[in-house]
mmCIF file of C-alpha atoms in Angstrom:
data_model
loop_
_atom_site.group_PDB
_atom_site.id
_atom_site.type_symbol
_atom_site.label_atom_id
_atom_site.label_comp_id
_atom_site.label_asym_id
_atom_site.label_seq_id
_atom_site.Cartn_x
_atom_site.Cartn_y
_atom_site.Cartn_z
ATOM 1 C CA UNK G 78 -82.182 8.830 149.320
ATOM 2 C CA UNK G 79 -78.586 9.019 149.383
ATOM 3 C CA UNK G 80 -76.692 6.451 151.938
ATOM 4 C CA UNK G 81 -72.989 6.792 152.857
ATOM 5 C CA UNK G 82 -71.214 4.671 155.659
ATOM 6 C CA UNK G 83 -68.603 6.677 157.696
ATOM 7 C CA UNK G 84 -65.950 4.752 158.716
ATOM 8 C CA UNK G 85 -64.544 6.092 162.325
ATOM 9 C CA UNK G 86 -61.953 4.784 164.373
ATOM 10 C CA UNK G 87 -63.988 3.064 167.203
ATOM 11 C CA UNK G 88 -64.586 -0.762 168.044
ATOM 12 C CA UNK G 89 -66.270 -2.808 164.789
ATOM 13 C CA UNK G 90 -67.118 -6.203 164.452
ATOM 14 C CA UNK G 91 -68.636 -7.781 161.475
ATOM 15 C CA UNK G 92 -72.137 -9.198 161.679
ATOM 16 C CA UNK G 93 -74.869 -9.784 159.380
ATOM 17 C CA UNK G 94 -76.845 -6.858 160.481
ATOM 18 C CA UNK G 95 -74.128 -4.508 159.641
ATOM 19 C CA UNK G 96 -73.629 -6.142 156.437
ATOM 20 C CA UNK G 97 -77.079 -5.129 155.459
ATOM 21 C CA UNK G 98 -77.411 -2.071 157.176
ATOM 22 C CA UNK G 99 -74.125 -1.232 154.859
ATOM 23 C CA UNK G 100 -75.362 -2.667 151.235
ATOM 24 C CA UNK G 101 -74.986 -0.657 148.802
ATOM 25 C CA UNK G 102 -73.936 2.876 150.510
ATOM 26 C CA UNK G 103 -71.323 4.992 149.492
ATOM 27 C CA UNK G 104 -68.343 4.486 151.998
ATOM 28 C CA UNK G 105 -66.084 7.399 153.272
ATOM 29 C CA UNK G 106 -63.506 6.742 155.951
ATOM 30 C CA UNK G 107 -62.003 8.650 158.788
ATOM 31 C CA UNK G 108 -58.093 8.612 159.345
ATOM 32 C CA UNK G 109 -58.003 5.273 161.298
ATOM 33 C CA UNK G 110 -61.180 4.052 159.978
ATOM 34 C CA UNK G 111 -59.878 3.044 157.110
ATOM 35 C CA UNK G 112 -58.988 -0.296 158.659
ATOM 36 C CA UNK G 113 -62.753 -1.077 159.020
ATOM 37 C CA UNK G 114 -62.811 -1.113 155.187
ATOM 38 C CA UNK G 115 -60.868 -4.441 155.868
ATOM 39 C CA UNK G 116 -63.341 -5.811 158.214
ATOM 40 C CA UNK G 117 -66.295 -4.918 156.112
ATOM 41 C CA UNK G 118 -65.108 -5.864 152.628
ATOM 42 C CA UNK G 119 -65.950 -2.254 151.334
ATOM 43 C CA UNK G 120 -63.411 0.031 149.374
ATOM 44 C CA UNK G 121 -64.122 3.630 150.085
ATOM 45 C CA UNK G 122 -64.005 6.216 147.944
ATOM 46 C CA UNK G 123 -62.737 8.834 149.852
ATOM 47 C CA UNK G 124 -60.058 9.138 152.885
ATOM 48 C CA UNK G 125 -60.450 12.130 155.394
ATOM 49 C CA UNK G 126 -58.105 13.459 157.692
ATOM 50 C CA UNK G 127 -54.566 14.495 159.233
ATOM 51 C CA UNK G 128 -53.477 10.934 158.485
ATOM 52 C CA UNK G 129 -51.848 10.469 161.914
ATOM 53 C CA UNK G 130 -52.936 7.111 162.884
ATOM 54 C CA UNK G 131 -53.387 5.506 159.547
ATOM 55 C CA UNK G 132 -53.117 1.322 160.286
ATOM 56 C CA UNK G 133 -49.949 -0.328 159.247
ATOM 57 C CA UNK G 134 -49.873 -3.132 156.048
ATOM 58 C CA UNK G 135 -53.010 -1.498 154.187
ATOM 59 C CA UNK G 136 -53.518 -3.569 151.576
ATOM 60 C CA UNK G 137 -52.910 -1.468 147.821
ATOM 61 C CA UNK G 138 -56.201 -0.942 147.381
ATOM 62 C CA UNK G 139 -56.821 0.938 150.278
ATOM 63 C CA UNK G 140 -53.039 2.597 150.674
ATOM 64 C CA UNK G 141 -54.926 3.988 146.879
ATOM 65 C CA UNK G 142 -58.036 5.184 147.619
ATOM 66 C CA UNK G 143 -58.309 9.867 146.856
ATOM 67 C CA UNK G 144 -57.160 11.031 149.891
ATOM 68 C CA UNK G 145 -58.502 14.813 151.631
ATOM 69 C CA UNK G 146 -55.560 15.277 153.858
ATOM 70 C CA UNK G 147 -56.085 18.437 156.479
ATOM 71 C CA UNK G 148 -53.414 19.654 159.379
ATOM 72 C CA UNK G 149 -53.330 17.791 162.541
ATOM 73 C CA UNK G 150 -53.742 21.667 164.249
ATOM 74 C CA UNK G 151 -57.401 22.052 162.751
ATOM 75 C CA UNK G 152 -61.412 22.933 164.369
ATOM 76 C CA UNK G 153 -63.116 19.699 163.288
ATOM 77 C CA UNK G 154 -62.355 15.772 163.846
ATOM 78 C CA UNK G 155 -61.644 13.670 161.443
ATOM 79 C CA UNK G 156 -64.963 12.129 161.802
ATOM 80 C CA UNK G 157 -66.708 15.610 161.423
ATOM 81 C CA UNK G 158 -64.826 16.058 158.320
ATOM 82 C CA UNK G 159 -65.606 12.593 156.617
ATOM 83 C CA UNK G 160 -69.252 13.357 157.256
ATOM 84 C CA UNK G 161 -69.101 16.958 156.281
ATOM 85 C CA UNK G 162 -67.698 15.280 152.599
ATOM 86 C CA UNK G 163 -70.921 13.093 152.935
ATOM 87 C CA UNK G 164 -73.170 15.751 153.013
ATOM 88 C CA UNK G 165 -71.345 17.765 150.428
ATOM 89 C CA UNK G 166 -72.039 14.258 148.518
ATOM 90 C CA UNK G 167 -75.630 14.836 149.302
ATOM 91 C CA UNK G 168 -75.862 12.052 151.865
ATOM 92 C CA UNK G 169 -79.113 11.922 153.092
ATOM 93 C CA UNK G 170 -78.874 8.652 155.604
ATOM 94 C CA UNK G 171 -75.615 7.772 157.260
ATOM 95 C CA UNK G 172 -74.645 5.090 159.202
ATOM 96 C CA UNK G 173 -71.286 5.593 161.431
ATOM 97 C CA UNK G 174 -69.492 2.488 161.568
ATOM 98 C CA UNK G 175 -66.897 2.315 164.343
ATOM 99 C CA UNK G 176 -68.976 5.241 166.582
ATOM 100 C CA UNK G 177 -68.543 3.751 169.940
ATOM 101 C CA UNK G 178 -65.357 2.681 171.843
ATOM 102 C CA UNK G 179 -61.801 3.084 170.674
ATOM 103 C CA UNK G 180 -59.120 5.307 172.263
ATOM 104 C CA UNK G 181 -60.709 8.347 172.458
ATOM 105 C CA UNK G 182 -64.355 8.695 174.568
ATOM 106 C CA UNK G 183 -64.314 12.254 173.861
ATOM 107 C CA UNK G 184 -64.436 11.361 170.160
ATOM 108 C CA UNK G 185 -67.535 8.670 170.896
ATOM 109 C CA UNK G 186 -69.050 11.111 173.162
ATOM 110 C CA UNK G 187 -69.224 13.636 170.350
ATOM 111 C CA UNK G 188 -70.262 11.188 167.314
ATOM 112 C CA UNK G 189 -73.315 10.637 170.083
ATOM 113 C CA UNK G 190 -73.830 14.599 169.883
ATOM 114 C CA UNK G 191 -73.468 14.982 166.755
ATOM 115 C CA UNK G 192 -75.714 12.111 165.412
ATOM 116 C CA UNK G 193 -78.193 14.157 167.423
ATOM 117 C CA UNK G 194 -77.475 17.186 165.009
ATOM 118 C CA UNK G 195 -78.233 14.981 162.178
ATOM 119 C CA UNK G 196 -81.167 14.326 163.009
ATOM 120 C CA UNK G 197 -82.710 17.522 163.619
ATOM 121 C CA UNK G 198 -81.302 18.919 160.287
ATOM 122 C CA UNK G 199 -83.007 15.684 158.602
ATOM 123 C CA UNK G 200 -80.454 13.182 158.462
ATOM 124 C CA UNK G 201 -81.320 9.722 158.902
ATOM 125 C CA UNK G 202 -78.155 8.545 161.437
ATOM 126 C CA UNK G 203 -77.229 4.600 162.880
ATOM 127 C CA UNK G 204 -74.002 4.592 164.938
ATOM 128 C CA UNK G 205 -72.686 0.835 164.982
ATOM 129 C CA UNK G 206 -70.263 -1.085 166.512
ATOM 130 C CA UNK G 207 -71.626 -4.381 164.749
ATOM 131 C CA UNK G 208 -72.683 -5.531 168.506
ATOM 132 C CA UNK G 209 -74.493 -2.175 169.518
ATOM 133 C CA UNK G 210 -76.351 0.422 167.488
ATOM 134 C CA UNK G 211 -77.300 4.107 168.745
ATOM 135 C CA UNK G 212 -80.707 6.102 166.735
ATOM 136 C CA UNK G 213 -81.372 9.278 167.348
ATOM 137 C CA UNK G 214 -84.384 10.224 169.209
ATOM 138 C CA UNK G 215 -86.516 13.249 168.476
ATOM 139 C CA UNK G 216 -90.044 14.599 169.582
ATOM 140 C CA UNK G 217 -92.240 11.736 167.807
ATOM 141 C CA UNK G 218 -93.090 8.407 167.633
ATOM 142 C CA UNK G 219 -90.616 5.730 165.933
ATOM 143 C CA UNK G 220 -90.707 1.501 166.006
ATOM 144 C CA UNK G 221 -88.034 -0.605 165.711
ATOM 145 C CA UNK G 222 -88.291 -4.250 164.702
ATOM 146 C CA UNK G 223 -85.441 -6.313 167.394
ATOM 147 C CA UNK G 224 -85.871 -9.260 168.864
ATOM 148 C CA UNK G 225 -87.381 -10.730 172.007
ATOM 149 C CA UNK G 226 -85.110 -10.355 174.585
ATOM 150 C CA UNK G 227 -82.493 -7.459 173.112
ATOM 151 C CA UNK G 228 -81.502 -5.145 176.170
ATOM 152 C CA UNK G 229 -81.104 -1.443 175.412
ATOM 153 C CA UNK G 230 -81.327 1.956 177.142
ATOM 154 C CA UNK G 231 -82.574 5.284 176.304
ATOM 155 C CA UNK G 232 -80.151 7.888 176.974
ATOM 156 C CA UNK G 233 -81.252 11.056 177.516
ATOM 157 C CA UNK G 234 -79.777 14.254 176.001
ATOM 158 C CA UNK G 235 -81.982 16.934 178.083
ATOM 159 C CA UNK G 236 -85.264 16.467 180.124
ATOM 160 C CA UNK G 237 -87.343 14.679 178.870
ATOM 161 C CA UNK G 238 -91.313 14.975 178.376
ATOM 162 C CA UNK G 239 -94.453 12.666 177.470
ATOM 163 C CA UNK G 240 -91.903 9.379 177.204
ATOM 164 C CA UNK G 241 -94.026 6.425 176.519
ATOM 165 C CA UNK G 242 -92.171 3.209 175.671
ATOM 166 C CA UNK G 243 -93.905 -0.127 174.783
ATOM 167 C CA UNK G 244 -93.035 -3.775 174.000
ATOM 168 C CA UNK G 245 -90.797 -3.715 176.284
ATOM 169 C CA UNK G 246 -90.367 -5.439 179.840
ATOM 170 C CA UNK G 247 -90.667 -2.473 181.438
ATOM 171 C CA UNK G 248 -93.025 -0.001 179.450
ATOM 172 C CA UNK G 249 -93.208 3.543 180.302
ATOM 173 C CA UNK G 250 -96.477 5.900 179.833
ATOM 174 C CA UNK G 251 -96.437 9.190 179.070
ATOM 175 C CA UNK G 252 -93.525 9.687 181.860
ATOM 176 C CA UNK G 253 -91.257 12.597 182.599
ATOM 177 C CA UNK G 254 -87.477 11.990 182.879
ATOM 178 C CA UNK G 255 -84.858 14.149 184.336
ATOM 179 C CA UNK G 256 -81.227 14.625 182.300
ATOM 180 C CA UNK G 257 -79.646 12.551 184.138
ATOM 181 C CA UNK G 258 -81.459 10.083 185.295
ATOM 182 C CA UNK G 259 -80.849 6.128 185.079
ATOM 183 C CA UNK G 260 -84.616 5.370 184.432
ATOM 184 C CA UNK G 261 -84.353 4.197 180.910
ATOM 185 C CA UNK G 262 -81.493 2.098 181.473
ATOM 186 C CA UNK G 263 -81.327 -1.578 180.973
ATOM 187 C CA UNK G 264 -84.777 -2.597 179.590
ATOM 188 C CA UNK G 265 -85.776 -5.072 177.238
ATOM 189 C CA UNK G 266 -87.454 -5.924 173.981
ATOM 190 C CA UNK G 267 -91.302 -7.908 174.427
ATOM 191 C CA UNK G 268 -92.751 -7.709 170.860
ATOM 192 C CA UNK G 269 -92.506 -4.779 169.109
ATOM 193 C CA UNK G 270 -90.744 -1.802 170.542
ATOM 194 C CA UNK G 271 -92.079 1.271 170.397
ATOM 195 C CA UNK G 272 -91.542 5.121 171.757
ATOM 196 C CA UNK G 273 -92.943 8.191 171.456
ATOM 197 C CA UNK G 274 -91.555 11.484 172.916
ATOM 198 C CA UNK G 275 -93.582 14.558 173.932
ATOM 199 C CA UNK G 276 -90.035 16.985 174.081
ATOM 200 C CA UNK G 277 -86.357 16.346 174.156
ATOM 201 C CA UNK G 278 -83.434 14.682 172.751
ATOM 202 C CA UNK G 279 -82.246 11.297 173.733
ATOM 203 C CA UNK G 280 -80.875 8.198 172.082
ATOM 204 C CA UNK G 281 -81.731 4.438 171.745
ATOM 205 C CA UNK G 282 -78.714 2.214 172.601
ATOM 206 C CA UNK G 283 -79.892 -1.609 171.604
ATOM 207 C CA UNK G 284 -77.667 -4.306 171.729
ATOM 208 C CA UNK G 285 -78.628 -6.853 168.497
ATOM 209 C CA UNK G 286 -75.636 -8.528 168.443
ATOM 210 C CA UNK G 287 -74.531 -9.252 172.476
ATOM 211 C CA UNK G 288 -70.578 -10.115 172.946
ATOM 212 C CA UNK G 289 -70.258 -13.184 175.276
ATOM 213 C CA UNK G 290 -69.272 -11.855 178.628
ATOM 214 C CA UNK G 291 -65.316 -11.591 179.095
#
């Protein structure tokens, strides 16, 4: 298995999770996301993008890392692209560091999409903020080892079919579940969480790492 981190411009926090979930991957950052290399410790070895929001007082080690620079007029993001170099890398697992938040929602709201995509072409995707994570979810069963008391949602993609969800607060057998609907919101982790889905395509949304409230 081959493991790149993608570093995007959305919201990123450092926490020990992340630091493991990053380990040893290959890193490749996005235009802005280069600034996470910072936050992370990490050196990438490749930048992607039109370069048009590119942080200020880089340190030389970043301000040098091989550079892919495309027009700011083009069909693809500058997330896209730094994945699309993954794969060309023959990334097999990728974990999108900076996926949620930022300036742009449309951009989040596609890395969601697209991490979707992944998946169903047989790439292992995490999208991270360092306080929330997003997996895929396909037809199939999958567990996930959090802790007592972590809150997250299932968001759903398209109708969903044969959703069963259990250690959790509020388990869920075999249940149908509109697009659309707020059903899966808001749950919680009670000893091992685990779901299995008839038909469909939604995503976990856990929160590991909560922010105190503002």
């Amino acid at each position: 298995m081959s493991a790149f981190t993608i570093l995007l411009g959305g919201d990123l926090i450092r926490t020990p999770l992340l630091d493991r979930q990053v380990a040893g991957t290959r890193v490749i950052a996005a235009d802005a996301g280069i600034g996470h290399a910072r936050t992370l410790g990490v050196t990438p070895e490749l930048w992607v993008g039109d370069f048009d929001s590119v942080p200020a007082d880089l340190p030389d080690d970043l301000t040098a890392v091989p550079r892919h620079v495309f027009p700011a007029e083009k069909d693809s993001t500058d997330g896209e692209l730094a994945i699309a170099a993954a794969l060309e890398r023959g990334a097999t697992s990728l974990v999108l560091a900076g996926a949620f938040g930022g300036r742009r929602i449309d951009h989040a709201f596609l890395h969601l999409a697209l991490s979707l995509r992944l998946a169903e072409s047989g790439t292992d995707v995490l999208l991270t903020s360092g306080a929330q994570e997003g997996i895929p979810l396909l037809p199939g069963k999958a567990g996930f080892d959090y802790a007592d008391g972590t809150l997250f949602s299932i968001l759903d993609f398209s109708d969903l079919t044969g959703l069963t969800v259990s250690g959790a607060k509020w388990p869920l057998n075999h249940v149908e579940v509109a697009f659309g609907s707020s059903l899966t919101l808001s749950n919680e982790v009670k000893g091992r969480l685990e779901i299995a889905l008839d038909s469909g395509r939604a995503l976990l949304l856990a929160h590991p790492f909560p922010l105190p409230e503002s």
